[in-house]
């Protein structure tokens, strides 16, 4: 049996039947066809094992970065087991810019396309050239173009049930040589226009360290819920009752609200309004600085996490008529479960 506690950042106690560490891609084609539940694990920062997992885990640990210089851009191919933040930092040190707004997002490069990671106005899809996978059931390789990945807000084709046997082995990123800083996001807008990419990187790291709990110190999986996206009509009716409700244009966070069809509302605000900020229940807490982050105070269990998260979700539904969706992947005995 394998102890999963150190393998996921929320740090709940759970066990698994077996784990295979993949340090060499060629091993993938030699894996047996799994007849038990099966999941792919990166660094476990977006997954919570809420009970023992009775199946097999593939932990992707392949390493390697290849940089090809083209006329106006760099094409960077990265193996799935590289750490995302280390990649951002090492490219910056080489004078290759464009990822700095996504500094300090925990986890592996291979998981980045799965939920189309994003922060401070930039998403993985903005730099994605292609994603290569190996289907361990069919034993086939496939390379997806950016369009074929069907990226959305914290979403991609790789989250679908049909892709559950596809291991992302490599991603390719395109980073233009001409760097245009994206300083529109709150916190970065005070940087001078002529600032360097390193300044943006440092600022992002500074803000994130202030706002988000460090999973090495207190178990968490980042934002537990997605920011809900609602229709413009629903937003207008809510705004009459809650005039202070913050909002963004869901299609373009810098865009004008008048042209928006869909509106994104910060889940953190909704949760705070329902009185959960700083509250805790049976070893699980709602973080004091960022109520969107649920934390494991050390003694939390899968049952207490699910109970608390459901309580938050139903309070938000009751007060605002908005159904929160979990961003983290909850893993039960047989695989992904819904909240
Ligand atoms: C403190 C904190 C802050 C965070 N901030 C952000 C943020 O700002 N923005 C953001 O978008 N996310 C954020 N996250 C979430 C997390 O960092 C990302 O989702 C990250 O991409 C997860 O990487 P991982 O390697 O830990 O993936 P895991 O948790 O191991 O896996 C996540 C999902 O990807 C799948 N997966 C992993 N590797 C592969 C692979 N090689 N092939 C196929 N599928 C795979 C898994 O099966 C699972 O479904 C945060 C998390 C924490 C703890």
Coordinates of C-alpha atoms and ligand atoms in Angstrom, one line a residue:
X1 CA 0.0 0.0 0.0
X2 CA 1.1 3.5 -0.8
X3 CA 0.7 6.5 1.6
X4 CA -0.9 9.4 -0.5
X5 CA -0.6 12.0 2.2
X6 CA 2.8 13.3 1.0
X7 CA 1.8 13.0 -2.7
X8 CA -1.0 15.7 -2.6
X9 CA -0.7 19.2 -1.3
X10 CA -4.0 19.1 0.7
X11 CA -2.3 16.3 2.8
X12 CA -5.3 14.2 3.8
X13 CA -4.6 10.7 5.0
X14 CA -5.3 8.2 2.2
X15 CA -3.8 5.0 0.8
X16 CA -3.5 3.6 -2.7
X17 CA -3.0 0.1 -4.0
X18 CA 0.0 0.9 -6.2
X19 CA 1.9 3.7 -7.9
X20 CA 4.2 3.6 -10.9
X21 CA 6.8 6.3 -11.3
X22 CA 7.4 7.2 -14.9
X23 CA 10.8 8.8 -15.4
X24 CA 11.2 7.6 -19.0
X25 CA 8.5 7.9 -21.6
X26 CA 9.3 4.6 -23.2
X27 CA 8.0 2.9 -20.1
X28 CA 4.5 4.1 -21.0
X29 CA 4.1 1.7 -23.9
X30 CA 5.1 -1.2 -21.7
X31 CA 2.5 -0.6 -19.0
X32 CA -0.2 -3.3 -18.6
X33 CA -3.8 -2.4 -19.4
X34 CA -5.2 -1.4 -16.1
X35 CA -8.4 -3.3 -15.1
X36 CA -8.8 -1.4 -11.9
X37 CA -9.5 2.4 -11.4
X38 CA -6.6 4.4 -12.7
X39 CA -5.4 8.0 -12.3
X40 CA -2.5 10.2 -13.6
X41 CA -0.7 12.2 -10.9
X42 CA 1.6 15.1 -11.3
X43 CA 2.6 17.0 -8.1
X44 CA -0.9 16.6 -6.6
X45 CA -1.6 20.3 -6.1
X46 CA -5.0 20.2 -7.7
X47 CA -6.2 16.8 -6.5
X48 CA -7.5 15.8 -3.1
X49 CA -7.7 12.2 -2.1
X50 CA -10.8 12.2 0.0
X51 CA -10.6 8.5 0.7
X52 CA -8.4 5.5 0.0
X53 CA -7.9 5.0 -3.7
X54 CA -8.4 1.3 -4.8
X55 CA -6.5 1.4 -8.0
X56 CA -3.3 2.3 -9.8
X57 CA -1.6 5.7 -10.0
X58 CA 0.8 6.8 -12.7
X59 CA 3.1 9.5 -11.4
X60 CA 4.7 11.4 -14.3
X61 CA 8.2 12.5 -13.4
X62 CA 9.9 12.9 -16.9
X63 CA 12.3 15.7 -17.3
X64 CA 13.8 17.8 -20.1
X65 CA 13.5 21.2 -21.8
X66 CA 14.4 22.0 -25.4
X67 CA 14.6 25.5 -26.7
X68 CA 14.5 26.2 -30.5
X69 CA 15.2 29.8 -31.5
X70 CA 13.1 30.9 -34.5
X71 CA 13.1 34.3 -36.3
X72 CA 10.6 36.1 -34.1
X73 CA 9.9 33.6 -31.3
X74 CA 11.1 30.7 -29.2
X75 CA 9.6 27.2 -29.4
X76 CA 10.0 25.5 -26.1
X77 CA 9.3 21.8 -25.7
X78 CA 9.0 20.7 -22.1
X79 CA 8.6 17.2 -20.6
X80 CA 5.5 16.7 -18.4
X81 CA 7.4 16.1 -15.1
X82 CA 9.2 19.4 -15.1
X83 CA 8.0 21.8 -12.4
X84 CA 6.0 24.8 -13.8
X85 CA 7.5 27.5 -11.6
X86 CA 11.1 26.3 -12.2
X87 CA 10.4 26.5 -15.9
X88 CA 9.1 30.1 -15.7
X89 CA 12.1 31.1 -13.6
X90 CA 14.7 29.3 -15.8
X91 CA 13.3 30.8 -19.0
X92 CA 13.4 34.3 -17.4
X93 CA 17.1 33.7 -16.5
X94 CA 17.7 32.9 -20.2
X95 CA 16.0 36.1 -21.4
X96 CA 12.9 34.4 -22.6
X97 CA 9.8 36.2 -21.4
X98 CA 6.0 35.8 -21.4
X99 CA 5.3 33.4 -18.5
X100 CA 6.1 35.7 -15.6
X101 CA 2.4 36.4 -14.7
X102 CA 2.0 32.7 -14.1
X103 CA 5.0 32.5 -11.7
X104 CA 4.6 30.4 -8.5
X105 CA 1.6 28.4 -9.8
X106 CA 2.4 25.0 -8.1
X107 CA 2.5 21.8 -10.0
X108 CA 3.9 20.1 -13.1
X109 CA 4.1 21.2 -16.7
X110 CA 2.1 18.1 -17.7
X111 CA -0.9 19.2 -15.7
X112 CA -0.8 22.8 -16.9
X113 CA -3.0 22.1 -20.0
X114 CA -5.4 20.0 -18.1
X115 CA -7.2 22.9 -16.4
X116 CA -5.6 25.6 -18.6
X117 CA -3.8 27.1 -15.6
X118 CA -3.9 30.9 -15.4
X119 CA -3.2 33.9 -13.2
X120 CA -2.9 37.6 -13.4
X121 CA -4.6 37.9 -16.8
X122 CA -2.7 35.1 -18.6
X123 CA -3.6 31.5 -19.3
X124 CA -1.6 28.5 -20.5
X125 CA -3.6 28.6 -23.7
X126 CA -2.1 32.0 -24.6
X127 CA 1.4 30.5 -25.1
X128 CA 0.4 26.9 -26.0
X129 CA 1.7 25.6 -29.3
X130 CA 0.8 22.0 -28.9
X131 CA 0.3 19.2 -26.4
X132 CA 1.6 15.6 -26.9
X133 CA 0.0 12.6 -25.3
X134 CA 0.3 8.8 -25.1
X135 CA -2.9 6.8 -24.8
X136 CA -1.9 3.9 -22.5
X137 CA -5.0 1.9 -23.5
X138 CA -4.7 2.2 -27.3
X139 CA -0.9 2.6 -27.2
X140 CA -1.0 5.6 -29.5
X141 CA 0.7 8.9 -29.6
X142 CA -1.1 12.1 -30.5
X143 CA -0.2 15.8 -30.8
X144 CA -3.0 18.3 -30.3
X145 CA -2.8 21.8 -31.7
X146 CA -3.8 24.6 -29.4
X147 CA -7.3 24.7 -31.1
X148 CA -7.7 20.9 -30.7
X149 CA -7.1 21.3 -26.9
X150 CA -10.5 23.1 -26.6
X151 CA -9.2 25.3 -23.8
X152 CA -11.7 27.2 -21.7
X153 CA -11.7 28.8 -18.2
X154 CA -10.0 26.1 -16.1
X155 CA -11.0 23.6 -18.7
X156 CA -9.7 21.6 -21.7
X157 CA -10.3 18.5 -23.7
X158 CA -8.0 16.6 -21.3
X159 CA -10.6 16.8 -18.5
X160 CA -13.1 14.8 -20.5
X161 CA -13.8 11.2 -19.7
X162 CA -12.6 10.0 -23.2
X163 CA -9.1 11.3 -22.5
X164 CA -8.7 9.6 -19.1
X165 CA -6.1 7.2 -20.5
X166 CA -4.1 9.9 -22.3
X167 CA -0.9 10.8 -20.5
X168 CA 0.4 14.2 -21.4
X169 CA 4.1 13.6 -22.1
X170 CA 5.2 17.0 -23.5
X171 CA 3.9 20.5 -24.1
X172 CA 5.3 23.0 -26.6
X173 CA 5.1 26.7 -25.9
X174 CA 5.6 29.6 -28.3
X175 CA 7.0 32.7 -26.7
X176 CA 7.5 35.8 -28.9
X177 CA 10.9 37.6 -28.8
X178 CA 9.1 40.9 -28.5
X179 CA 7.9 41.1 -24.9
X180 CA 4.7 43.0 -24.1
X181 CA 4.0 43.1 -20.4
X182 CA 0.5 42.4 -19.3
X183 CA 0.0 44.7 -16.3
X184 CA -3.8 45.1 -16.4
X185 CA -4.4 42.9 -13.4
X186 CA -4.9 44.5 -9.9
X187 CA -1.5 44.5 -8.1
X188 CA 0.5 44.7 -11.3
X189 CA -1.0 47.9 -12.5
X190 CA 1.2 50.0 -10.2
X191 CA 4.4 48.7 -12.0
X192 CA 5.8 51.3 -14.4
X193 CA 5.2 50.6 -18.1
X194 CA 8.9 50.3 -18.8
X195 CA 9.4 47.6 -16.1
X196 CA 11.4 44.5 -16.8
X197 CA 9.9 40.9 -17.0
X198 CA 11.9 40.2 -13.8
X199 CA 10.0 43.0 -12.0
X200 CA 6.7 41.5 -13.0
X201 CA 7.9 38.0 -11.9
X202 CA 9.0 39.4 -8.5
X203 CA 5.7 41.3 -8.0
X204 CA 3.6 38.2 -8.8
X205 CA 5.7 36.1 -6.4
X206 CA 5.4 38.8 -3.7
X207 CA 1.6 39.1 -4.1
X208 CA 1.0 35.3 -4.2
X209 CA 3.2 34.8 -1.1
X210 CA 1.1 37.4 0.8
X211 CA -2.3 36.1 -0.4
X212 CA -2.0 32.4 -0.7
X213 CA -1.1 29.8 2.0
X214 CA 2.0 27.9 1.3
X215 CA 1.0 24.2 0.9
X216 CA 4.3 23.2 2.5
X217 CA 3.1 24.9 5.7
X218 CA -0.6 24.3 5.6
X219 CA -2.3 21.7 3.4
X220 CA -4.3 23.2 0.5
X221 CA -5.0 22.8 -3.2
X222 CA -5.3 26.5 -4.2
X223 CA -8.7 27.7 -5.3
X224 CA -11.2 25.1 -4.2
X225 CA -14.0 26.5 -6.4
X226 CA -14.1 28.1 -9.8
X227 CA -15.2 31.6 -10.2
X228 CA -18.8 31.2 -11.5
X229 CA -19.8 32.5 -14.8
X230 CA -23.4 33.8 -15.1
X231 CA -25.6 35.4 -17.8
X232 CA -25.7 39.1 -18.1
X233 CA -29.4 39.1 -17.2
X234 CA -28.8 37.1 -14.0
X235 CA -25.9 39.5 -13.1
X236 CA -28.1 42.5 -13.6
X237 CA -30.8 41.2 -11.3
X238 CA -28.3 40.3 -8.6
X239 CA -26.6 43.7 -8.9
X240 CA -29.9 45.3 -8.0
X241 CA -29.9 43.4 -4.7
X242 CA -26.1 43.4 -4.1
X243 CA -24.7 46.6 -5.7
X244 CA -21.2 46.0 -4.2
X245 CA -20.9 42.6 -6.0
X246 CA -17.6 42.6 -7.9
X247 CA -17.6 41.3 -11.5
X248 CA -15.6 40.8 -14.7
X249 CA -16.4 40.4 -18.4
X250 CA -16.0 36.6 -18.6
X251 CA -14.8 36.5 -22.2
X252 CA -12.1 39.1 -21.6
X253 CA -11.3 40.2 -18.0
X254 CA -10.0 43.5 -19.3
X255 CA -13.0 44.1 -21.6
X256 CA -15.9 46.4 -21.2
X257 CA -18.9 45.0 -19.2
X258 CA -21.4 46.6 -21.6
X259 CA -20.5 44.2 -24.4
X260 CA -20.4 41.1 -22.2
X261 CA -22.8 38.2 -22.6
X262 CA -21.3 36.3 -19.7
X263 CA -20.1 37.7 -16.4
X264 CA -17.6 36.2 -14.0
X265 CA -18.2 36.7 -10.3
X266 CA -15.4 36.1 -7.8
X267 CA -16.3 33.0 -5.8
X268 CA -14.2 34.4 -2.9
X269 CA -16.6 37.3 -2.5
X270 CA -19.7 35.1 -2.6
X271 CA -18.2 32.8 0.1
X272 CA -17.1 35.7 2.3
X273 CA -20.6 37.2 2.0
X274 CA -22.0 33.9 3.3
X275 CA -19.8 34.3 6.4
X276 CA -17.3 31.5 5.8
X277 CA -14.1 33.5 5.7
X278 CA -11.8 32.4 8.5
X279 CA -14.3 29.8 9.7
X280 CA -13.4 26.2 10.2
X281 CA -15.1 22.8 10.7
X282 CA -13.6 19.6 11.9
X283 CA -10.0 20.3 10.9
X284 CA -10.9 22.0 7.6
X285 CA -10.7 25.8 7.3
X286 CA -11.7 28.6 4.9
X287 CA -8.6 30.7 4.6
X288 CA -8.6 34.1 6.4
X289 CA -6.9 36.0 3.5
X290 CA -8.4 34.1 0.6
X291 CA -11.7 32.4 1.3
X292 CA -11.6 30.6 -2.0
X293 CA -8.9 28.4 -0.6
X294 CA -9.9 25.6 1.8
X295 CA -7.1 24.4 4.1
X296 CA -6.3 21.3 6.0
X297 CA -5.5 22.3 9.6
X298 CA -3.8 19.0 10.1
X299 CA -6.6 17.0 11.4
X300 CA -9.0 17.3 8.5
X301 CA -10.5 14.2 6.9
X302 CA -12.1 13.6 3.5
X303 CA -15.5 13.5 5.1
X304 CA -15.1 16.8 6.9
X305 CA -13.8 18.4 3.7
X306 CA -16.7 17.3 1.7
X307 CA -19.2 18.3 4.4
X308 CA -17.7 21.8 4.7
X309 CA -17.4 22.3 0.9
X310 CA -21.0 21.2 0.4
X311 CA -22.1 23.6 3.2
X312 CA -20.4 26.5 1.5
X313 CA -21.8 25.6 -1.9
X314 CA -25.4 25.3 -0.6
X315 CA -25.1 28.6 1.3
X316 CA -24.0 30.4 -1.9
X317 CA -26.8 28.8 -3.8
X318 CA -29.4 29.8 -1.3
X319 CA -28.2 33.4 -1.0
X320 CA -27.3 34.2 -4.6
X321 CA -28.8 31.4 -6.7
X322 CA -25.4 30.6 -8.0
X323 CA -24.1 27.0 -8.1
X324 CA -20.4 26.8 -7.3
X325 CA -18.4 24.2 -9.1
X326 CA -15.2 22.7 -7.6
X327 CA -11.9 23.6 -9.3
X328 CA -10.0 20.9 -7.5
X329 CA -10.3 17.3 -8.6
X330 CA -11.7 15.2 -5.7
X331 CA -10.5 11.6 -5.8
X332 CA -12.6 8.9 -4.2
X333 CA -12.2 5.1 -4.0
X334 CA -12.8 4.6 -7.7
X335 CA -11.5 7.8 -9.2
X336 CA -12.8 11.4 -9.7
X337 CA -16.0 12.1 -7.7
X338 CA -18.3 15.1 -7.8
X339 CA -18.9 17.3 -4.8
Ligands
LIG1 C1 -1.3 27.3 -3.4 C2 -1.9 26.9 -4.7 C3 -2.1 27.9 -5.7 C4 -2.6 27.7 -6.9 N1 -2.8 28.7 -7.8 C5 -3.2 28.4 -9.1 C6 -3.4 29.5 -10.0 O1 -3.1 30.6 -9.7 N2 -3.9 29.2 -11.2 C7 -4.2 27.9 -11.6 O2 -4.7 27.7 -12.7 N3 -4.1 26.8 -10.7 C8 -3.6 27.1 -9.5 N4 -3.4 26.1 -8.6 C9 -3.8 24.7 -9.0 C10 -2.5 23.9 -9.5 O3 -1.4 24.6 -9.3 C11 -2.7 23.6 -11.0 O4 -3.9 23.0 -11.3 C12 -1.5 22.7 -11.5 O5 -1.5 22.6 -12.9 C13 -1.6 21.3 -10.9 O6 -0.4 20.6 -11.2 P1 -0.1 19.2 -10.6 O7 1.1 18.6 -11.3 O8 0.0 19.3 -9.1 O9 -1.4 18.3 -11.0 P2 -2.1 17.2 -10.2 O10 -2.8 17.8 -9.0 O11 -1.2 16.1 -9.9 O12 -3.2 16.8 -11.3 C14 -4.2 17.7 -11.7 C15 -5.0 17.1 -12.8 O13 -4.2 16.9 -14.0 C16 -4.1 15.5 -14.3 N5 -2.7 15.3 -14.8 C17 -1.6 15.6 -14.1 N6 -0.5 15.4 -14.8 C18 -0.9 14.8 -16.0 C19 -0.3 14.3 -17.2 N7 1.0 14.3 -17.3 N8 -1.1 13.9 -18.2 C20 -2.5 13.9 -18.1 N9 -3.1 14.4 -17.0 C21 -2.4 14.8 -16.0 C22 -4.5 14.7 -13.1 O14 -5.0 13.5 -13.5 C23 -5.5 15.7 -12.5 O15 -6.7 15.5 -13.1 C24 -2.9 26.3 -7.3 C25 -2.7 25.3 -6.4 C26 -2.1 25.6 -5.1 C27 -1.9 24.5 -4.1

